[in-house]
Amino acid sequence: MEMAVTPRVSSLDRINRLPITSYHRRLAWILGFVFFFDMADINTFAYASPAIMKEWSIPISTIAALVSATFIGMFFGSTVGGWFSDRIGRKRTLILTALWYAGFSLLNALAWEPIGLFITRLFTGVGISAMTVVGIAYISEIFPARARGSFQGWIMMIGLFGVPVTAYIARFFIPLASWGWRVVFIWGSLGIFFPLLATKLEESPRWYENQGRFDEAAAALDRIEAQVRAEVGTLPPVTISDVSRVLCCGSYTELLSRAHLPRTLLLIIAWIFATLGFFGFTAWVPTLLVAHGISLVHSLTWSSAMSLATIPGALIAALIADRWDRKWSITVATLVIAGCGLAYGHTLHAGTIVAVGLLVEMFIHAFMPLMYTYTAESFPSEVRNSGTGLAYGSGRLANIFGPLAVAFIFKHYGYASVFLYISLTWASVALIIGFFGPRSRSLT
């Protein structure tokens, strides 16, 4: 629904004119903290599952069901969390979702049988996915447009340190005792301290503006500008963009309107294939290696070594995000993942597994920040979180069946066929974005 045209300078114009200063870098570190434990929590079960399977004497099909529980939760978290933050604000939702996923991660450590762990993993997934959706939308609204892609990459790089750190915590604690996997989930719960840092965050001025709360938007921008001005002095003049009207918060029905439906469907389909490919690899490699006859210790050693590639992957995204059109960066990254994933499934030589696995992990984690930014900027601000949540959440919903597909393919067709399936999902993303995706230069 349109609101009256206002002569006020838009929040977008005031944010875009700001030079990059220590204010933005400090903001990146704060957001990096919550993404650090978000990334840790996404991966805790992947590293803990081989030990859980062994201690509880459960088959790989039960592990598949437990993985699916996380994605049931992630679907609800991303769709409801995105909608929720469009109503109550980005900052408040960030705090609530961080407390949610951290609290349920701690409860994972207290589970004593599969049903209890299914329930706690489901609710952990709600918080993880809701926080991710809100976080990427907040980044797209609080940083200048010319730098939002690179900051998404830098923040993800900070966050992705959580993956190898979690891997090495698992590598150290799990072999020590049968209950060592519980320590991994306790580690994932430390994001509970994020609210202490969140006091330094401003609510998104663009969210205030879309709510018609112009005075609060202006006050938040005044505080941000004061911090920037204290470092650089006089600010550049505001350049008025051709976005001259402000919309109130939108709804899911608006995403299905003639104006937005083609892009909504494109991103939903792209995220479905990307999520199947992402978690088909990252969530299953340790368990598949063990099921294929590799020892638990060797599986964790190789997996933790491969996880080190997540950091340079995010660094690549930070360096190229605002240099090249994200449409083509995403397409190239997904084609490389498809090729390397196929090669991964055709070797059991330790050196080759680690080398090819490093490439897969690196390009997957270059892809993710690019796709996060691309998705958020593809929707107008008034439905940004709802649109991002719907697209991202649809991938999580589809991946309820992803673990079951992996288990079925592994059982009936073998180890190499699983990686053929994973490669095909990534090739599909490349085709969808490459042929049908809009150029990011045209997005605001």
PDB file of N, CA and C in Angstrom, residues 320-365:
ATOM      1  N   ILE A 320      35.337  -9.601  -4.494  1.00  0.00           N
ATOM      2  CA  ILE A 320      34.749  -9.475  -5.836  1.00  0.00           C
ATOM      3  C   ILE A 320      33.310  -8.996  -5.828  1.00  0.00           C
ATOM      4  N   ALA A 321      32.663  -8.976  -4.656  1.00  0.00           N
ATOM      5  CA  ALA A 321      31.218  -8.740  -4.605  1.00  0.00           C
ATOM      6  C   ALA A 321      30.797  -7.438  -5.279  1.00  0.00           C
ATOM      7  N   ASP A 322      31.554  -6.376  -5.072  1.00  0.00           N
ATOM      8  CA  ASP A 322      31.178  -5.078  -5.627  1.00  0.00           C
ATOM      9  C   ASP A 322      32.029  -4.685  -6.830  1.00  0.00           C
ATOM     10  N   ARG A 323      32.839  -5.611  -7.324  1.00  0.00           N
ATOM     11  CA  ARG A 323      33.658  -5.355  -8.510  1.00  0.00           C
ATOM     12  C   ARG A 323      32.997  -5.911  -9.766  1.00  0.00           C
ATOM     13  N   TRP A 324      32.412  -7.090  -9.643  1.00  0.00           N
ATOM     14  CA  TRP A 324      31.770  -7.741 -10.783  1.00  0.00           C
ATOM     15  C   TRP A 324      30.297  -7.936 -10.474  1.00  0.00           C
ATOM     16  N   ASP A 325      29.507  -8.012 -11.508  1.00  0.00           N
ATOM     17  CA  ASP A 325      28.081  -8.221 -11.319  1.00  0.00           C
ATOM     18  C   ASP A 325      27.849  -9.548 -10.598  1.00  0.00           C
ATOM     19  N   ARG A 326      27.056  -9.514  -9.527  1.00  0.00           N
ATOM     20  CA  ARG A 326      26.858 -10.711  -8.708  1.00  0.00           C
ATOM     21  C   ARG A 326      26.195 -11.851  -9.491  1.00  0.00           C
ATOM     22  N   LYS A 327      25.391 -11.526 -10.485  1.00  0.00           N
ATOM     23  CA  LYS A 327      24.779 -12.560 -11.322  1.00  0.00           C
ATOM     24  C   LYS A 327      25.845 -13.487 -11.900  1.00  0.00           C
ATOM     25  N   TRP A 328      26.937 -12.899 -12.434  1.00  0.00           N
ATOM     26  CA  TRP A 328      27.956 -13.707 -13.083  1.00  0.00           C
ATOM     27  C   TRP A 328      28.920 -14.330 -12.081  1.00  0.00           C
ATOM     28  N   SER A 329      29.172 -13.647 -10.977  1.00  0.00           N
ATOM     29  CA  SER A 329      30.012 -14.237  -9.928  1.00  0.00           C
ATOM     30  C   SER A 329      29.362 -15.497  -9.368  1.00  0.00           C
ATOM     31  N   ILE A 330      28.046 -15.423  -9.142  1.00  0.00           N
ATOM     32  CA  ILE A 330      27.305 -16.580  -8.629  1.00  0.00           C
ATOM     33  C   ILE A 330      27.336 -17.730  -9.633  1.00  0.00           C
ATOM     34  N   THR A 331      27.150 -17.399 -10.899  1.00  0.00           N
ATOM     35  CA  THR A 331      27.136 -18.433 -11.939  1.00  0.00           C
ATOM     36  C   THR A 331      28.469 -19.157 -12.028  1.00  0.00           C
ATOM     37  N   VAL A 332      29.563 -18.409 -12.028  1.00  0.00           N
ATOM     38  CA  VAL A 332      30.891 -19.021 -12.114  1.00  0.00           C
ATOM     39  C   VAL A 332      31.172 -19.882 -10.884  1.00  0.00           C
ATOM     40  N   ALA A 333      30.865 -19.360  -9.701  1.00  0.00           N
ATOM     41  CA  ALA A 333      31.126 -20.101  -8.461  1.00  0.00           C
ATOM     42  C   ALA A 333      30.373 -21.429  -8.438  1.00  0.00           C
ATOM     43  N   THR A 334      29.123 -21.421  -8.851  1.00  0.00           N
ATOM     44  CA  THR A 334      28.330 -22.652  -8.795  1.00  0.00           C
ATOM     45  C   THR A 334      28.807 -23.686  -9.819  1.00  0.00           C
ATOM     46  N   LEU A 335      29.292 -23.236 -10.966  1.00  0.00           N
ATOM     47  CA  LEU A 335      29.841 -24.179 -11.949  1.00  0.00           C
ATOM     48  C   LEU A 335      31.117 -24.845 -11.420  1.00  0.00           C
ATOM     49  N   VAL A 336      31.951 -24.070 -10.734  1.00  0.00           N
ATOM     50  CA  VAL A 336      33.167 -24.643 -10.145  1.00  0.00           C
ATOM     51  C   VAL A 336      32.799 -25.669  -9.065  1.00  0.00           C
ATOM     52  N   ILE A 337      31.813 -25.340  -8.222  1.00  0.00           N
ATOM     53  CA  ILE A 337      31.380 -26.279  -7.178  1.00  0.00           C
ATOM     54  C   ILE A 337      30.881 -27.579  -7.804  1.00  0.00           C
ATOM     55  N   ALA A 338      30.085 -27.465  -8.876  1.00  0.00           N
ATOM     56  CA  ALA A 338      29.539 -28.654  -9.533  1.00  0.00           C
ATOM     57  C   ALA A 338      30.661 -29.560 -10.043  1.00  0.00           C
ATOM     58  N   GLY A 339      31.668 -28.961 -10.676  1.00  0.00           N
ATOM     59  CA  GLY A 339      32.776 -29.753 -11.205  1.00  0.00           C
ATOM     60  C   GLY A 339      33.599 -30.410 -10.123  1.00  0.00           C
ATOM     61  N   CYS A 340      33.923 -29.653  -9.074  1.00  0.00           N
ATOM     62  CA  CYS A 340      34.738 -30.207  -7.983  1.00  0.00           C
ATOM     63  C   CYS A 340      33.968 -31.243  -7.174  1.00  0.00           C
ATOM     64  N   GLY A 341      32.673 -31.027  -6.989  1.00  0.00           N
ATOM     65  CA  GLY A 341      31.863 -31.988  -6.262  1.00  0.00           C
ATOM     66  C   GLY A 341      31.812 -33.331  -6.965  1.00  0.00           C
ATOM     67  N   LEU A 342      31.745 -33.283  -8.289  1.00  0.00           N
ATOM     68  CA  LEU A 342      31.741 -34.523  -9.063  1.00  0.00           C
ATOM     69  C   LEU A 342      33.072 -35.266  -8.891  1.00  0.00           C
ATOM     70  N   ALA A 343      34.180 -34.517  -8.919  1.00  0.00           N
ATOM     71  CA  ALA A 343      35.499 -35.130  -8.740  1.00  0.00           C
ATOM     72  C   ALA A 343      35.647 -35.723  -7.343  1.00  0.00           C
ATOM     73  N   TYR A 344      35.051 -35.064  -6.337  1.00  0.00           N
ATOM     74  CA  TYR A 344      35.158 -35.524  -4.950  1.00  0.00           C
ATOM     75  C   TYR A 344      34.623 -36.942  -4.792  1.00  0.00           C
ATOM     76  N   GLY A 345      33.521 -37.237  -5.475  1.00  0.00           N
ATOM     77  CA  GLY A 345      32.878 -38.527  -5.303  1.00  0.00           C
ATOM     78  C   GLY A 345      33.590 -39.681  -5.961  1.00  0.00           C
ATOM     79  N   HIS A 346      34.671 -39.387  -6.716  1.00  0.00           N
ATOM     80  CA  HIS A 346      35.345 -40.449  -7.448  1.00  0.00           C
ATOM     81  C   HIS A 346      36.750 -40.726  -6.919  1.00  0.00           C
ATOM     82  N   THR A 347      37.002 -40.370  -5.660  1.00  0.00           N
ATOM     83  CA  THR A 347      38.299 -40.678  -5.069  1.00  0.00           C
ATOM     84  C   THR A 347      38.143 -40.978  -3.591  1.00  0.00           C
ATOM     85  N   LEU A 348      38.998 -41.855  -3.076  1.00  0.00           N
ATOM     86  CA  LEU A 348      39.106 -42.077  -1.631  1.00  0.00           C
ATOM     87  C   LEU A 348      40.555 -41.898  -1.177  1.00  0.00           C
ATOM     88  N   HIS A 349      41.379 -41.309  -2.052  1.00  0.00           N
ATOM     89  CA  HIS A 349      42.753 -40.989  -1.681  1.00  0.00           C
ATOM     90  C   HIS A 349      42.734 -39.767  -0.765  1.00  0.00           C
ATOM     91  N   ALA A 350      43.381 -39.871   0.389  1.00  0.00           N
ATOM     92  CA  ALA A 350      43.281 -38.823   1.416  1.00  0.00           C
ATOM     93  C   ALA A 350      43.659 -37.452   0.881  1.00  0.00           C
ATOM     94  N   GLY A 351      44.790 -37.362   0.183  1.00  0.00           N
ATOM     95  CA  GLY A 351      45.228 -36.060  -0.318  1.00  0.00           C
ATOM     96  C   GLY A 351      44.263 -35.467  -1.309  1.00  0.00           C
ATOM     97  N   THR A 352      43.714 -36.297  -2.200  1.00  0.00           N
ATOM     98  CA  THR A 352      42.768 -35.800  -3.200  1.00  0.00           C
ATOM     99  C   THR A 352      41.458 -35.385  -2.553  1.00  0.00           C
ATOM    100  N   ILE A 353      40.989 -36.176  -1.584  1.00  0.00           N
ATOM    101  CA  ILE A 353      39.759 -35.815  -0.872  1.00  0.00           C
ATOM    102  C   ILE A 353      39.887 -34.436  -0.234  1.00  0.00           C
ATOM    103  N   VAL A 354      40.999 -34.205   0.451  1.00  0.00           N
ATOM    104  CA  VAL A 354      41.183 -32.921   1.130  1.00  0.00           C
ATOM    105  C   VAL A 354      41.325 -31.782   0.112  1.00  0.00           C
ATOM    106  N   ALA A 355      42.102 -32.005  -0.961  1.00  0.00           N
ATOM    107  CA  ALA A 355      42.334 -30.943  -1.946  1.00  0.00           C
ATOM    108  C   ALA A 355      41.043 -30.554  -2.663  1.00  0.00           C
ATOM    109  N   VAL A 356      40.313 -31.558  -3.161  1.00  0.00           N
ATOM    110  CA  VAL A 356      39.063 -31.254  -3.868  1.00  0.00           C
ATOM    111  C   VAL A 356      38.017 -30.737  -2.886  1.00  0.00           C
ATOM    112  N   GLY A 357      37.980 -31.326  -1.682  1.00  0.00           N
ATOM    113  CA  GLY A 357      37.050 -30.840  -0.663  1.00  0.00           C
ATOM    114  C   GLY A 357      37.302 -29.400  -0.285  1.00  0.00           C
ATOM    115  N   LEU A 358      38.584 -29.002  -0.231  1.00  0.00           N
ATOM    116  CA  LEU A 358      38.915 -27.596   0.039  1.00  0.00           C
ATOM    117  C   LEU A 358      38.333 -26.681  -1.022  1.00  0.00           C
ATOM    118  N   LEU A 359      38.434 -27.078  -2.282  1.00  0.00           N
ATOM    119  CA  LEU A 359      37.886 -26.254  -3.366  1.00  0.00           C
ATOM    120  C   LEU A 359      36.366 -26.153  -3.280  1.00  0.00           C
ATOM    121  N   VAL A 360      35.708 -27.282  -2.993  1.00  0.00           N
ATOM    122  CA  VAL A 360      34.248 -27.250  -2.862  1.00  0.00           C
ATOM    123  C   VAL A 360      33.841 -26.316  -1.727  1.00  0.00           C
ATOM    124  N   GLU A 361      34.462 -26.490  -0.552  1.00  0.00           N
ATOM    125  CA  GLU A 361      34.131 -25.636   0.595  1.00  0.00           C
ATOM    126  C   GLU A 361      34.414 -24.170   0.291  1.00  0.00           C
ATOM    127  N   MET A 362      35.532 -23.895  -0.372  1.00  0.00           N
ATOM    128  CA  MET A 362      35.901 -22.509  -0.646  1.00  0.00           C
ATOM    129  C   MET A 362      34.882 -21.833  -1.547  1.00  0.00           C
ATOM    130  N   PHE A 363      34.496 -22.490  -2.619  1.00  0.00           N
ATOM    131  CA  PHE A 363      33.576 -21.857  -3.550  1.00  0.00           C
ATOM    132  C   PHE A 363      32.136 -21.861  -3.056  1.00  0.00           C
ATOM    133  N   ILE A 364      31.765 -22.849  -2.242  1.00  0.00           N
ATOM    134  CA  ILE A 364      30.447 -22.793  -1.605  1.00  0.00           C
ATOM    135  C   ILE A 364      30.345 -21.557  -0.728  1.00  0.00           C
ATOM    136  N   HIS A 365      31.426 -21.288   0.026  1.00  0.00           N
ATOM    137  CA  HIS A 365      31.363 -20.161   0.962  1.00  0.00           C
ATOM    138  C   HIS A 365      31.735 -18.833   0.313  1.00  0.00           C
TER     139      HIS A 365
END
